[in-house]
Amino acid sequence: MISNQELEDIKKIVASNKVFVITTHHNPDGDALGSEIAIAEYLRQLGKQVHIINNSAIPLNYRFLDENGEIDIFDEKKHAELLAAVDVFFILDISDWGRLMSMNEIVKKSTATKVCIDHHQIDYQFADIDVIYEAASSTGELIFEFLKRVNFQLNQKIAIALYTCILTDTGSFRFSNTTSQTHAVASELMK
């Protein structure tokens, strides 16, 4: 689904920047959190400085995704300096500024590059780079495609995170967004 131009644009952004902040919508679900963990792991393995900052705490049933306490809850005073110095925002599983809640205006007004990866269709430009495909079962499925296409070696942490994305957003493969591609991705993640 991801176009060659989108792929090259993101690769260039990642290669030429150092400080990344990853965020998602208020009350994050499995797709949002799994996507954040997967992208964070990818960026860290490339030697980038990565911070995951969300507006709300991780629901108890998804805490297994954040065993090391990587995900921080937004505090304007605590994060002001970091958010002023960030090079790139990855905004995942959301393409609606309002759902960023208290981070909305800070992220929106920032001069940092903004990359959105989402599967909720919109009809306007949201970020500097919008990778938005409604046909994907989940944001995690798009991130899986991105990581495969940049020849990134998945590890167990990423596989669990992305499998959680797909499992939760397809209702355990019951919803109409479940396709043969979804099952193929899930199978590869299981391996």
Short mmCIF file of C-alpha atoms in Angstrom, two decimals:
data_model
loop_
_atom_site.label_atom_id
_atom_site.label_comp_id
_atom_site.label_asym_id
_atom_site.label_seq_id
_atom_site.Cartn_x
_atom_site.Cartn_y
_atom_site.Cartn_z
CA MET A 1 0.00 0.00 0.00
CA ILE A 2 2.73 2.47 0.94
CA SER A 3 3.95 4.28 -2.15
CA ASN A 4 7.61 4.28 -3.12
CA GLN A 5 7.66 8.08 -2.67
CA GLU A 6 6.25 7.83 0.87
CA LEU A 7 8.78 5.13 1.70
CA GLU A 8 11.69 7.20 0.40
CA ASP A 9 10.45 10.35 2.15
CA ILE A 10 10.27 8.60 5.53
CA LYS A 11 13.65 6.95 5.05
CA LYS A 12 15.19 10.34 4.29
CA ILE A 13 13.52 11.94 7.32
CA VAL A 14 14.74 9.15 9.60
CA ALA A 15 18.28 9.25 8.22
CA SER A 16 18.69 13.01 8.51
CA ASN A 17 17.26 13.57 12.00
CA LYS A 18 18.20 12.58 15.54
CA VAL A 19 15.44 13.38 18.06
CA PHE A 20 12.03 11.74 17.60
CA VAL A 21 8.81 11.96 19.59
CA ILE A 22 6.11 9.37 18.98
CA THR A 23 2.53 9.97 20.02
CA THR A 24 -1.01 8.74 19.46
CA HIS A 25 -4.61 9.44 20.34
CA HIS A 26 -6.10 9.90 23.80
CA ASN A 27 -7.06 6.61 25.51
CA PRO A 28 -4.74 4.52 23.31
CA ASP A 29 -5.77 1.06 22.19
CA GLY A 30 -3.67 -1.93 21.15
CA ASP A 31 -3.10 -0.62 17.64
CA ALA A 32 -1.93 2.77 18.86
CA LEU A 33 0.40 1.40 21.56
CA GLY A 34 1.76 -1.48 19.50
CA SER A 35 2.51 0.91 16.63
CA GLU A 36 4.38 3.26 18.95
CA ILE A 37 6.48 0.46 20.45
CA ALA A 38 7.36 -0.94 16.99
CA ILE A 39 8.42 2.42 15.52
CA ALA A 40 10.34 3.31 18.69
CA GLU A 41 12.26 0.02 18.58
CA TYR A 42 13.09 0.58 14.90
CA LEU A 43 14.36 4.12 15.53
CA ARG A 44 16.38 3.13 18.61
CA GLN A 45 18.12 0.37 16.72
CA LEU A 46 19.17 3.02 14.20
CA GLY A 47 20.76 5.00 17.06
CA LYS A 48 18.08 7.68 17.29
CA GLN A 49 16.96 9.45 20.46
CA VAL A 50 13.33 8.38 20.88
CA HIS A 51 10.58 9.43 23.27
CA ILE A 52 7.01 8.11 23.39
CA ILE A 53 4.68 10.66 24.94
CA ASN A 54 0.93 10.16 25.23
CA ASN A 55 -1.91 12.09 26.83
CA SER A 56 -3.25 9.18 28.82
CA ALA A 57 -1.94 6.22 30.73
CA ILE A 58 -1.66 2.77 29.21
CA PRO A 59 -4.74 0.66 29.92
CA LEU A 60 -3.94 -2.22 32.24
CA ASN A 61 -4.56 -4.87 29.58
CA TYR A 62 -1.83 -3.38 27.35
CA ARG A 63 0.88 -2.81 29.95
CA PHE A 64 2.71 -5.90 28.71
CA LEU A 65 3.70 -3.84 25.66
CA ASP A 66 5.59 -1.35 27.85
CA GLU A 67 7.53 -3.59 30.24
CA ASN A 68 10.41 -1.09 30.38
CA GLY A 69 8.30 1.99 31.04
CA GLU A 70 9.11 3.65 27.71
CA ILE A 71 5.80 5.45 27.38
CA ASP A 72 5.54 8.73 29.25
CA ILE A 73 2.39 10.67 30.07
CA PHE A 74 2.44 14.23 28.76
CA ASP A 75 3.24 16.97 31.24
CA GLU A 76 3.68 20.40 29.68
CA LYS A 77 6.33 21.53 32.19
CA LYS A 78 8.26 18.27 32.13
CA HIS A 79 8.25 17.94 28.33
CA ALA A 80 8.48 21.60 27.22
CA GLU A 81 12.21 21.56 26.51
CA LEU A 82 12.08 18.21 24.67
CA LEU A 83 9.09 19.19 22.53
CA ALA A 84 10.83 22.44 21.58
CA ALA A 85 13.95 20.52 20.46
CA VAL A 86 12.35 17.57 18.68
CA ASP A 87 13.27 17.01 15.03
CA VAL A 88 10.41 14.69 14.03
CA PHE A 89 7.00 13.74 15.38
CA PHE A 90 5.58 10.35 14.43
CA ILE A 91 1.82 10.64 14.95
CA LEU A 92 0.37 7.14 14.84
CA ASP A 93 -3.15 5.73 14.52
CA ILE A 94 -4.65 9.22 14.45
CA SER A 95 -5.23 11.87 11.82
CA ASP A 96 -7.34 14.27 13.85
CA TRP A 97 -5.59 17.05 15.79
CA GLY A 98 -8.32 17.15 18.42
CA ARG A 99 -7.63 13.57 19.52
CA LEU A 100 -4.14 14.62 20.63
CA MET A 101 -5.90 16.51 23.43
CA SER A 102 -3.48 18.69 25.43
CA MET A 103 -0.57 17.98 23.04
CA ASN A 104 -2.60 19.19 20.06
CA GLU A 105 -1.45 22.82 19.83
CA ILE A 106 2.16 22.10 20.78
CA VAL A 107 2.58 19.44 18.10
CA LYS A 108 0.56 21.35 15.50
CA LYS A 109 2.56 24.57 15.95
CA SER A 110 5.94 22.85 16.15
CA THR A 111 8.37 23.40 13.29
CA ALA A 112 9.44 19.75 13.58
CA THR A 113 8.63 17.45 10.68
CA LYS A 114 5.40 15.54 11.25
CA VAL A 115 4.82 12.03 9.89
CA CYS A 116 1.38 10.48 10.23
CA ILE A 117 0.81 6.74 9.76
CA ASP A 118 -2.84 5.77 10.06
CA HIS A 119 -5.64 3.67 8.61
CA HIS A 120 -8.50 6.09 9.27
CA GLN A 121 -9.30 7.88 6.03
CA ILE A 122 -9.29 11.67 5.89
CA ASP A 123 -9.85 14.14 3.06
CA TYR A 124 -7.28 16.77 3.98
CA GLN A 125 -3.53 17.11 4.52
CA PHE A 126 -2.83 16.29 8.17
CA ALA A 127 0.96 16.12 8.56
CA ASP A 128 3.98 16.85 6.40
CA ILE A 129 3.95 13.20 5.35
CA ASP A 130 0.62 11.37 5.49
CA VAL A 131 0.77 7.59 5.09
CA ILE A 132 -2.93 6.89 5.44
CA TYR A 133 -4.54 3.79 3.93
CA GLU A 134 -8.06 2.88 4.92
CA ALA A 135 -7.68 -0.56 3.33
CA ALA A 136 -5.16 -1.57 6.01
CA SER A 137 -6.55 -3.54 8.93
CA SER A 138 -4.59 -1.42 11.37
CA THR A 139 -1.82 1.10 11.65
CA GLY A 140 0.35 -1.82 12.75
CA GLU A 141 -0.14 -3.50 9.39
CA LEU A 142 1.20 -0.37 7.66
CA ILE A 143 4.17 -0.23 10.00
CA PHE A 144 4.87 -3.90 9.30
CA GLU A 145 4.91 -3.12 5.58
CA PHE A 146 7.24 -0.16 6.11
CA LEU A 147 9.69 -2.18 8.21
CA LYS A 148 9.73 -5.04 5.70
CA ARG A 149 10.30 -2.69 2.78
CA VAL A 150 13.27 -1.01 4.48
CA ASN A 151 14.68 -4.50 5.17
CA PHE A 152 14.54 -4.05 8.93
CA GLN A 153 14.98 -7.28 10.87
CA LEU A 154 11.97 -7.72 13.15
CA ASN A 155 12.62 -8.89 16.67
CA GLN A 156 10.26 -10.50 19.17
CA LYS A 157 9.36 -7.17 20.79
CA ILE A 158 8.29 -5.66 17.47
CA ALA A 159 6.46 -8.83 16.40
CA ILE A 160 4.42 -8.89 19.62
CA ALA A 161 3.64 -5.19 19.31
CA LEU A 162 2.50 -5.45 15.69
CA TYR A 163 0.53 -8.65 16.29
CA THR A 164 -1.29 -6.81 19.10
CA CYS A 165 -2.12 -4.02 16.64
CA ILE A 166 -3.69 -6.41 14.18
CA LEU A 167 -5.43 -8.62 16.72
CA THR A 168 -7.12 -5.73 18.50
CA ASP A 169 -8.14 -3.71 15.44
CA THR A 170 -9.61 -6.73 13.64
CA GLY A 171 -11.53 -7.93 16.70
CA SER A 172 -9.45 -11.12 16.75
CA PHE A 173 -9.84 -11.44 12.95
CA ARG A 174 -13.65 -11.13 13.05
CA PHE A 175 -14.16 -7.63 11.64
CA SER A 176 -14.63 -6.86 7.94
CA ASN A 177 -11.20 -5.18 7.77
CA THR A 178 -9.59 -8.66 8.04
CA THR A 179 -8.17 -9.69 4.66
CA SER A 180 -5.94 -12.43 3.35
CA GLN A 181 -3.08 -9.89 3.60
CA THR A 182 -3.92 -9.38 7.28
CA HIS A 183 -3.63 -13.13 7.87
CA ALA A 184 -0.36 -13.28 5.91
CA VAL A 185 1.12 -10.51 8.06
CA ALA A 186 -0.11 -12.16 11.26
CA SER A 187 1.40 -15.45 10.14
CA GLU A 188 4.76 -13.85 9.50
CA LEU A 189 4.66 -12.13 12.88
CA MET A 190 3.91 -15.46 14.57
CA LYS A 191 6.99 -16.96 12.89
#
